Coordinates of N, CA and C in Angstrom, one line a residue:
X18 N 0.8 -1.2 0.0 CA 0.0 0.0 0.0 C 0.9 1.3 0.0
X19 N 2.3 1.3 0.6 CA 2.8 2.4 0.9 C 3.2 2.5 0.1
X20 N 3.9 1.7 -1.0 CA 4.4 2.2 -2.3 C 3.6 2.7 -3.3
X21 N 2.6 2.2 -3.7 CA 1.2 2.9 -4.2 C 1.5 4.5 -4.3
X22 N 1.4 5.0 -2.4 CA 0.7 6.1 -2.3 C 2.7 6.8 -2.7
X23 N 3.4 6.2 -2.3 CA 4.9 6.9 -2.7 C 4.8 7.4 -3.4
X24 N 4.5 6.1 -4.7 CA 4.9 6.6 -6.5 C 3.5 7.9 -6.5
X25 N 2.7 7.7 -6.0 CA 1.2 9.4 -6.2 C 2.5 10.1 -6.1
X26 N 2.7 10.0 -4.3 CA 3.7 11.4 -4.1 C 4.7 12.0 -5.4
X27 N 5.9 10.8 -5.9 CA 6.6 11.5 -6.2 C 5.9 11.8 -7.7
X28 N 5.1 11.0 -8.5 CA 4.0 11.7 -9.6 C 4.4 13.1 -9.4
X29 N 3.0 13.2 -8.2 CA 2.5 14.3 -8.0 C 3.6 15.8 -7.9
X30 N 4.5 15.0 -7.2 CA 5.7 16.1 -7.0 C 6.5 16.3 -8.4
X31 N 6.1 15.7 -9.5 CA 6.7 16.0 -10.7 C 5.9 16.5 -11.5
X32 N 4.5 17.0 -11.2 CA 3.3 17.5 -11.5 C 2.7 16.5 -13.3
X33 N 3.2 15.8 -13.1 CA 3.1 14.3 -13.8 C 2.1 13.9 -14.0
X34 N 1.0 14.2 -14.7 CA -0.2 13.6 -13.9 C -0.8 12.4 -14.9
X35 N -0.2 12.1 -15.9 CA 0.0 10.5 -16.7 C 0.6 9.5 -16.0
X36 N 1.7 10.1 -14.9 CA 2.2 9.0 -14.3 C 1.0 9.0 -12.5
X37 N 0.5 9.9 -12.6 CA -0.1 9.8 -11.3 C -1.2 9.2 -11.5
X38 N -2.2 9.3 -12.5 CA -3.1 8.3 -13.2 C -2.8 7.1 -13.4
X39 N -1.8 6.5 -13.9 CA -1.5 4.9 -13.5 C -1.6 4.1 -12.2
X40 N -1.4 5.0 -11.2 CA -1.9 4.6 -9.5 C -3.0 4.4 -9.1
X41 N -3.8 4.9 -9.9 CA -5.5 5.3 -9.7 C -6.3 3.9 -10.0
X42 N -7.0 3.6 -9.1 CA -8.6 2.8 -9.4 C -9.4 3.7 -9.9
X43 N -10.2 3.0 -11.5 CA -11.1 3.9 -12.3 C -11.8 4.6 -11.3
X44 N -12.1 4.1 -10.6 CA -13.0 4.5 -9.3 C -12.7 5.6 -8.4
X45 N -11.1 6.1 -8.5 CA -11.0 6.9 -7.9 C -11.8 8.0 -7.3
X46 N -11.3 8.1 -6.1 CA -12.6 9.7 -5.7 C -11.0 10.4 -4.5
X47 N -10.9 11.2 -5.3 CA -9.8 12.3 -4.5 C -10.8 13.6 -4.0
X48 N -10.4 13.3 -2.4 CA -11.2 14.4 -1.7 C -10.0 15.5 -1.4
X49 N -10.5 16.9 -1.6 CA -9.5 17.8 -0.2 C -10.3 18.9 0.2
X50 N -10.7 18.8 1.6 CA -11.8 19.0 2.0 C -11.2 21.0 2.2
X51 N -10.1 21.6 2.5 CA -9.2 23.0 2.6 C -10.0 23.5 1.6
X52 N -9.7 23.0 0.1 CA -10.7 23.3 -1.2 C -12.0 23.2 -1.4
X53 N -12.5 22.1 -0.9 CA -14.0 21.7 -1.1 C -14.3 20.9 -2.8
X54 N -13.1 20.3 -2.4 CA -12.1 19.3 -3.6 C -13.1 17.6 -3.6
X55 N -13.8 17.4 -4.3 CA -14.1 16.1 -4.7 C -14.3 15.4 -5.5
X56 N -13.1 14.9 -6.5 CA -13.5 14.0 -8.0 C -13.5 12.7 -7.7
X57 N -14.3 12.5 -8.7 CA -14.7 10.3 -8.6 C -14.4 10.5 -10.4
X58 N -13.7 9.3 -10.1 CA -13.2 9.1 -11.7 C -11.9 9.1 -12.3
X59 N -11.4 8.9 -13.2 CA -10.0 9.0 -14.2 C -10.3 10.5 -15.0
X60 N -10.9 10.4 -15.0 CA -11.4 12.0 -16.1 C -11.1 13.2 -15.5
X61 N -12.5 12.5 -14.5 CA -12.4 14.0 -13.3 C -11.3 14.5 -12.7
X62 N -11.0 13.3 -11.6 CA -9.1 13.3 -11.2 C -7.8 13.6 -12.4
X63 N -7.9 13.9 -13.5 CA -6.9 14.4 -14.4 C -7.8 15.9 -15.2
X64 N -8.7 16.4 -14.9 CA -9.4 17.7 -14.8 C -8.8 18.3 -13.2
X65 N -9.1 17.6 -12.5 CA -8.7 18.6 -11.2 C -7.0 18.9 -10.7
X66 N -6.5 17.4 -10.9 CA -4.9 17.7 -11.2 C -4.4 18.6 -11.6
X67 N -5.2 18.5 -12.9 CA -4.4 19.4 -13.9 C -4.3 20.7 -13.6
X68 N -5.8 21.2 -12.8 CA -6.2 22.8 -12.6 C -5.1 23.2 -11.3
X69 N -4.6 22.0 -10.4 CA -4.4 22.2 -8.8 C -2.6 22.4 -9.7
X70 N -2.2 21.8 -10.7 CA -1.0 22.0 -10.7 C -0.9 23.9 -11.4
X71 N -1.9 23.8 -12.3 CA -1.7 25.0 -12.7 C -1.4 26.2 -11.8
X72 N -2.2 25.8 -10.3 CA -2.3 27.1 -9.5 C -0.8 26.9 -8.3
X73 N -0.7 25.7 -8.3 CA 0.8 25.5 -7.7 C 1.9 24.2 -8.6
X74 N 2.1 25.2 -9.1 CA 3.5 24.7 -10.2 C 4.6 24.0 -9.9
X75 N 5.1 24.4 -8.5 CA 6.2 23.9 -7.9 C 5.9 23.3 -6.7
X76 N 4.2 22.5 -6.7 CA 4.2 21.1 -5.8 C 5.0 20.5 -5.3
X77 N 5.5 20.2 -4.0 CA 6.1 18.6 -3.8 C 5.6 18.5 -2.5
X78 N 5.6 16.8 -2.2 CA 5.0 16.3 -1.4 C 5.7 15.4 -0.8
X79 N 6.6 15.1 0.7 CA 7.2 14.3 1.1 C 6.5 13.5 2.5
X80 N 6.3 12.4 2.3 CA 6.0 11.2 3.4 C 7.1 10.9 4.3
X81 N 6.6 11.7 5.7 CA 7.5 11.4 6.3 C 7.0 9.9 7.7
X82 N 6.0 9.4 7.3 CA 5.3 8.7 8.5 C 3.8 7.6 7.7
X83 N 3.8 6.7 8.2 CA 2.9 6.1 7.9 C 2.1 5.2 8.6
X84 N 0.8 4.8 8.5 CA 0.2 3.7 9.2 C -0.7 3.1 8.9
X85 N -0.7 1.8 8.9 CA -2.0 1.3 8.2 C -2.6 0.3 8.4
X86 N -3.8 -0.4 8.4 CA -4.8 -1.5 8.9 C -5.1 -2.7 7.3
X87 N -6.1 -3.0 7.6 CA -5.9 -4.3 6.3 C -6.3 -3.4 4.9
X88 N -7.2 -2.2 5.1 CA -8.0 -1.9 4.4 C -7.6 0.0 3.5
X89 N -6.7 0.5 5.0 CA -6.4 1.8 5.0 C -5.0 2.4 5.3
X90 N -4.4 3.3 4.7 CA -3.2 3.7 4.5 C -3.4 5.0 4.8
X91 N -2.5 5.7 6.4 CA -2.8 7.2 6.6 C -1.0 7.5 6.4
X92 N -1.0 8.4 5.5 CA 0.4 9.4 5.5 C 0.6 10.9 6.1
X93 N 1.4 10.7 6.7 CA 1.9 12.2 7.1 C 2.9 12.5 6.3
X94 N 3.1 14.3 6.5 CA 4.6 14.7 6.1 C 4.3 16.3 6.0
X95 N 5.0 16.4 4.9 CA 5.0 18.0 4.0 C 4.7 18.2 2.8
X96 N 4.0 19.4 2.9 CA 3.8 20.0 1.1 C 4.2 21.4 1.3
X97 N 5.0 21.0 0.2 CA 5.7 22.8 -0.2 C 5.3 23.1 -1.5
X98 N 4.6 24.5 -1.8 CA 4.0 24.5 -2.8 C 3.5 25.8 -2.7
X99 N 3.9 26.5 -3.7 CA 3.6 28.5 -4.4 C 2.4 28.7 -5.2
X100 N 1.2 29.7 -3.9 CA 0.1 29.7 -5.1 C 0.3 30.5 -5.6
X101 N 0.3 30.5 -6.9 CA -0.1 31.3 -8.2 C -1.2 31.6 -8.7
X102 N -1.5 33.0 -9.8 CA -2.5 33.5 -10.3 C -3.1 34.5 -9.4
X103 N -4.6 34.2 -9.7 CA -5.5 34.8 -8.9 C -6.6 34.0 -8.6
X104 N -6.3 32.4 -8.7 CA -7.9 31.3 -9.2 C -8.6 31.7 -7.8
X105 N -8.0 32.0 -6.8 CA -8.5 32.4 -5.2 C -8.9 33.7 -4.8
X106 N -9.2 34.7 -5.8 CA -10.1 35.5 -5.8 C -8.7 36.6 -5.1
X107 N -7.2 36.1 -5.0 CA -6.5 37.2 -4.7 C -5.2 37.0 -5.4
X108 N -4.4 37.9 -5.8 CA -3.0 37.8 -6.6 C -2.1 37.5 -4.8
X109 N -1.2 36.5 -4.6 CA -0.7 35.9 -3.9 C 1.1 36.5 -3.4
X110 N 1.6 36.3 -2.4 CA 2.5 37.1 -2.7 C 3.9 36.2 -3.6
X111 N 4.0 35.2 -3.9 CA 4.6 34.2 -4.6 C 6.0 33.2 -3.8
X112 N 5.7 33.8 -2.5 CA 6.1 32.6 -1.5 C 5.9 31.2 -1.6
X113 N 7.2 30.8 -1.3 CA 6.6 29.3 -1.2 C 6.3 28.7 0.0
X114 N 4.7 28.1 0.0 CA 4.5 27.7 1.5 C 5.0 26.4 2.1
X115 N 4.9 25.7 3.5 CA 5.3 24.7 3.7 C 4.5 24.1 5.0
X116 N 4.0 23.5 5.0 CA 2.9 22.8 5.4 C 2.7 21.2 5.9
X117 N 2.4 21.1 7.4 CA 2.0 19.9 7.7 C 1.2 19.0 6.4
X118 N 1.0 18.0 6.5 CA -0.6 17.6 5.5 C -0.4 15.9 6.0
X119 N -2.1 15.4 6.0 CA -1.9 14.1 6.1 C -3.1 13.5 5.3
X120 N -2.4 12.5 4.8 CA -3.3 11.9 3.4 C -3.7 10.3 3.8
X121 N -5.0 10.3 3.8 CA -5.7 8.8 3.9 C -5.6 8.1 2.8
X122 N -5.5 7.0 2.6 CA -5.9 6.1 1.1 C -6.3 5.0 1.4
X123 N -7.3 4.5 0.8 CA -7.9 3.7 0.5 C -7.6 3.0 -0.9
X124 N -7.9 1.1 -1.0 CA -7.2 0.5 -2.1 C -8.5 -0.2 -2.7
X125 N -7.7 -0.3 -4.6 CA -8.9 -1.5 -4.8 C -8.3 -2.2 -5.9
X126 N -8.2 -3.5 -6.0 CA -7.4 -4.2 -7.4 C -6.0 -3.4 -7.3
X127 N -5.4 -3.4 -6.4 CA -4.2 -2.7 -6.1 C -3.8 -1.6 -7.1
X128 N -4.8 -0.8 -6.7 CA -5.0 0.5 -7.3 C -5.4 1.6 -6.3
X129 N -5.0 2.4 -6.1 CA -5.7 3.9 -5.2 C -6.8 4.2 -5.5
X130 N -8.2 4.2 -4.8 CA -9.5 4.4 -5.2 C -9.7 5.3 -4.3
X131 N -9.1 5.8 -2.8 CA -9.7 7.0 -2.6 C -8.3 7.7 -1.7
X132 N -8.7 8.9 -2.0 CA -7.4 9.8 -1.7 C -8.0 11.2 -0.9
X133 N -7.7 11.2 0.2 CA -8.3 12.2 0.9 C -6.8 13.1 1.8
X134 N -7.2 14.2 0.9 CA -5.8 15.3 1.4 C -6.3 16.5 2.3
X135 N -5.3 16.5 3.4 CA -6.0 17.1 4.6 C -4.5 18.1 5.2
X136 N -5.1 19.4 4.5 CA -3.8 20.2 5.2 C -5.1 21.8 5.7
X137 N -3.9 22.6 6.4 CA -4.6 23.5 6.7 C -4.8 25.0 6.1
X138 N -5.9 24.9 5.4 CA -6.4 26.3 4.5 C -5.7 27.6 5.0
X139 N -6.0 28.0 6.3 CA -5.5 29.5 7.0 C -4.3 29.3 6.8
X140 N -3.3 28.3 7.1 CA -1.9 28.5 7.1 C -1.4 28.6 5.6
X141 N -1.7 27.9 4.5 CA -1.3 28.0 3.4 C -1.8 29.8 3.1
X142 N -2.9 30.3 3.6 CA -3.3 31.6 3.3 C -2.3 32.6 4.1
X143 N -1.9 32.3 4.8 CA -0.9 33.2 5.5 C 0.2 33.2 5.0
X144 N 0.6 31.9 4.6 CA 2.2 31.7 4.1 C 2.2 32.7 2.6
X145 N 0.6 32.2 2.1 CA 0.8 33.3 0.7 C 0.7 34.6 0.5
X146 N 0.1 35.1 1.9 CA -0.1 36.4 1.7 C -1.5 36.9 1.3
X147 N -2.6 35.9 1.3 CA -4.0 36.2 0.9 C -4.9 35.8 2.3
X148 N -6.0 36.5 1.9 CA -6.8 36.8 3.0 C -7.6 35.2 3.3
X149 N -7.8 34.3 4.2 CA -8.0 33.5 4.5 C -9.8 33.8 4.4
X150 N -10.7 33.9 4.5 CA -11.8 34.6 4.7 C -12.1 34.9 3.1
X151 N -11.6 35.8 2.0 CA -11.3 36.3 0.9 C -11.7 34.7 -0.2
X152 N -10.7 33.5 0.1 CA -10.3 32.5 -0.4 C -11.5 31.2 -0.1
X153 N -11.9 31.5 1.1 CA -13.0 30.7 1.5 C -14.2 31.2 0.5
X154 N -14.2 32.2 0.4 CA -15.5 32.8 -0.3 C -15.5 32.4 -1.7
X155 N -14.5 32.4 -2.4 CA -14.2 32.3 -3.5 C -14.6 30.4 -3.7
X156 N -13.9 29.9 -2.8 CA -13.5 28.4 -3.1 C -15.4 28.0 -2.9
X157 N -16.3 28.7 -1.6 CA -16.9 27.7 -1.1 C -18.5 28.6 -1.6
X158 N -18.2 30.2 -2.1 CA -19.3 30.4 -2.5 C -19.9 31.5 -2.0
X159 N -19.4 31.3 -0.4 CA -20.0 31.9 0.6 C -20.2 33.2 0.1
X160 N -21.5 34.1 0.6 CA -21.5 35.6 0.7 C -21.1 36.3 1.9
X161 N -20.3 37.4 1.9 CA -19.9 38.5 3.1 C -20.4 38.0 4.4
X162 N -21.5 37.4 4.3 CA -22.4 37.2 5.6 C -22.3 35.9 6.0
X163 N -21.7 35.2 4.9 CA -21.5 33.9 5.6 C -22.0 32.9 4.9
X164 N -23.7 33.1 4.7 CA -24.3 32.6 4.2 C -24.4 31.7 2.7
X165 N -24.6 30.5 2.6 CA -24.1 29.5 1.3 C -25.6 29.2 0.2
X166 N -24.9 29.7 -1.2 CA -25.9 29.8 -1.9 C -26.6 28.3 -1.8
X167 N -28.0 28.2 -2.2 CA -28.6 27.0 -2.1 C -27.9 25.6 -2.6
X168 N -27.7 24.1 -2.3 CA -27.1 23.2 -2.7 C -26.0 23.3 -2.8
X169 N -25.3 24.1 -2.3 CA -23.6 24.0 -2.2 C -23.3 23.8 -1.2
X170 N -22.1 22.8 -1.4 CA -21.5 22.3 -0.2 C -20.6 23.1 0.4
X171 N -19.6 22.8 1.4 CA -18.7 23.6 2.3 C -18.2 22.4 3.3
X172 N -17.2 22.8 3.4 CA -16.4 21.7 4.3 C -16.6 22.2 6.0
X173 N -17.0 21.5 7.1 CA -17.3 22.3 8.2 C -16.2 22.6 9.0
X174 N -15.0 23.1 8.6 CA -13.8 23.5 9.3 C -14.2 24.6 9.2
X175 N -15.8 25.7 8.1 CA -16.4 26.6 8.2 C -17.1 26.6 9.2
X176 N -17.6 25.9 10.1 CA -18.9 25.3 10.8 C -18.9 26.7 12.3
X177 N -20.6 27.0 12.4 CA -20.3 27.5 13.3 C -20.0 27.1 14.6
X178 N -20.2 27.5 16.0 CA -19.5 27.1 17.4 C -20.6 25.7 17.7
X179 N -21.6 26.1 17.6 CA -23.0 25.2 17.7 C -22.9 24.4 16.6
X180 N -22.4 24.3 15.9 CA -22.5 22.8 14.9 C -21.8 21.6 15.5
X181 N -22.4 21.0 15.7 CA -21.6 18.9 16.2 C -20.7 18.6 15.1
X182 N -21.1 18.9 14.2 CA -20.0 18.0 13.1 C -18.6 18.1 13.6
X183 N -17.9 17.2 12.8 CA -16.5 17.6 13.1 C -16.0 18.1 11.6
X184 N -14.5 18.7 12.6 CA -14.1 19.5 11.1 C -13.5 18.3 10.0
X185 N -13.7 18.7 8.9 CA -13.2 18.1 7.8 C -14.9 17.3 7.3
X186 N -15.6 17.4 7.5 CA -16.8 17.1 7.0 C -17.3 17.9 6.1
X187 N -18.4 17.2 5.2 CA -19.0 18.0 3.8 C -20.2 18.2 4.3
X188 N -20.6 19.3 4.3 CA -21.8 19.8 4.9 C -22.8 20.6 3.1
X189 N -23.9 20.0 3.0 CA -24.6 20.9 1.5 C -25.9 21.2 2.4
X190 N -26.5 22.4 1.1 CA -28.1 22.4 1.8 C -29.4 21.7 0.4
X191 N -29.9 21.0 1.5 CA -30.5 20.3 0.6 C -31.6 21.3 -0.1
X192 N -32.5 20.7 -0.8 CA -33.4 21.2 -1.6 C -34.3 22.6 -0.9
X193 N -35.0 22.2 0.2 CA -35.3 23.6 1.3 C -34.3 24.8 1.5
X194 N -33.4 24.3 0.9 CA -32.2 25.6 1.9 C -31.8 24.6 3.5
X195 N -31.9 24.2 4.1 CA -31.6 23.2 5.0 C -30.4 22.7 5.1
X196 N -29.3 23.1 5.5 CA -27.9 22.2 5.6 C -28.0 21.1 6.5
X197 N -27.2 20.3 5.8 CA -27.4 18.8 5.7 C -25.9 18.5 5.6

């Protein structure tokens, strides 16, 4: 399993994403919940790659820790990685950030079928120089007030003090307006 998620890493850290696609169960579903990041598929997961390299060019990703049960693979380590543009609703200061992150996987036909990337939004926002708040709105939709247009999801590391969920959950509002 750990070599699996290695060869992603070093793919990924060569922004490779024909070789990071060979790792992948057609079935893939890469979550990152910072973004409000969720593709299922070979298609989709080389649509979203491809956008996530564009906005950081000089990705890399090092496994410094690992643990795993019959079924699941958790990695720790670092991602150092310069956002670029303005895809976050702010021109960035062109620092490169450096960052805890820890990535779950899940296997199938000894292939990666789910990839769940968990670092922390506010810090990557500080390292770049953009308004953490600014970036949220942009990524999740939100208006000034907080408030989420209908059927859009949001990850609840937004969540207010009275919400149960825990962070890293996908919270949408269903058909009522009703978050769910």
């Amino acid at each position: 399993m750990f070599e699996l998620a290695q060869a992603l890493a070093v793919a990924k850290s060569r922004q490779d994403v024909p070789a990071a696609l060979k790792v992948l169960h057609e079935d893939m579903q890469l979550e990152a919940p910072a973004f409000g990041t969720s593709a299922r598929g070979l298609a989709e997961n080389e649509k979203v790659l491809t956008r996530f390299f564009a906005s950081f060019p000089d990705y890399n990703v090092a496994l410094e820790g690992h643990a795993a049960n019959d079924d699941t693979l958790v990695c720790w380590g670092r991602v150092q990685m310069t956002m670029t543009g303005d895809r976050f609703g702010m021109v960035p200061n062109g620092r490169r950030a450096d960052l805890p992150v820890f990535i779950q996987f899940a296997f199938k036909d000894d292939r990666i079928v789910r990839e769940r990337f968990v670092f922390d939004l506010a810090e990557l926002c500080a390292q770049s120089g953009v308004s953490t708040d600014t970036v949220r709105r942009k990524i999740f939709g939100m208006s000034a007030s907080g408030s989420l247009p209908p059927n859009d999801s949001y990850c609840v590391a937004n969540r207010t003090p009275d919400d149960s969920r825990s962070a890293g959950e996908t919270r949408r509002r269903d058909q009522d307006g009703t978050i769910v």
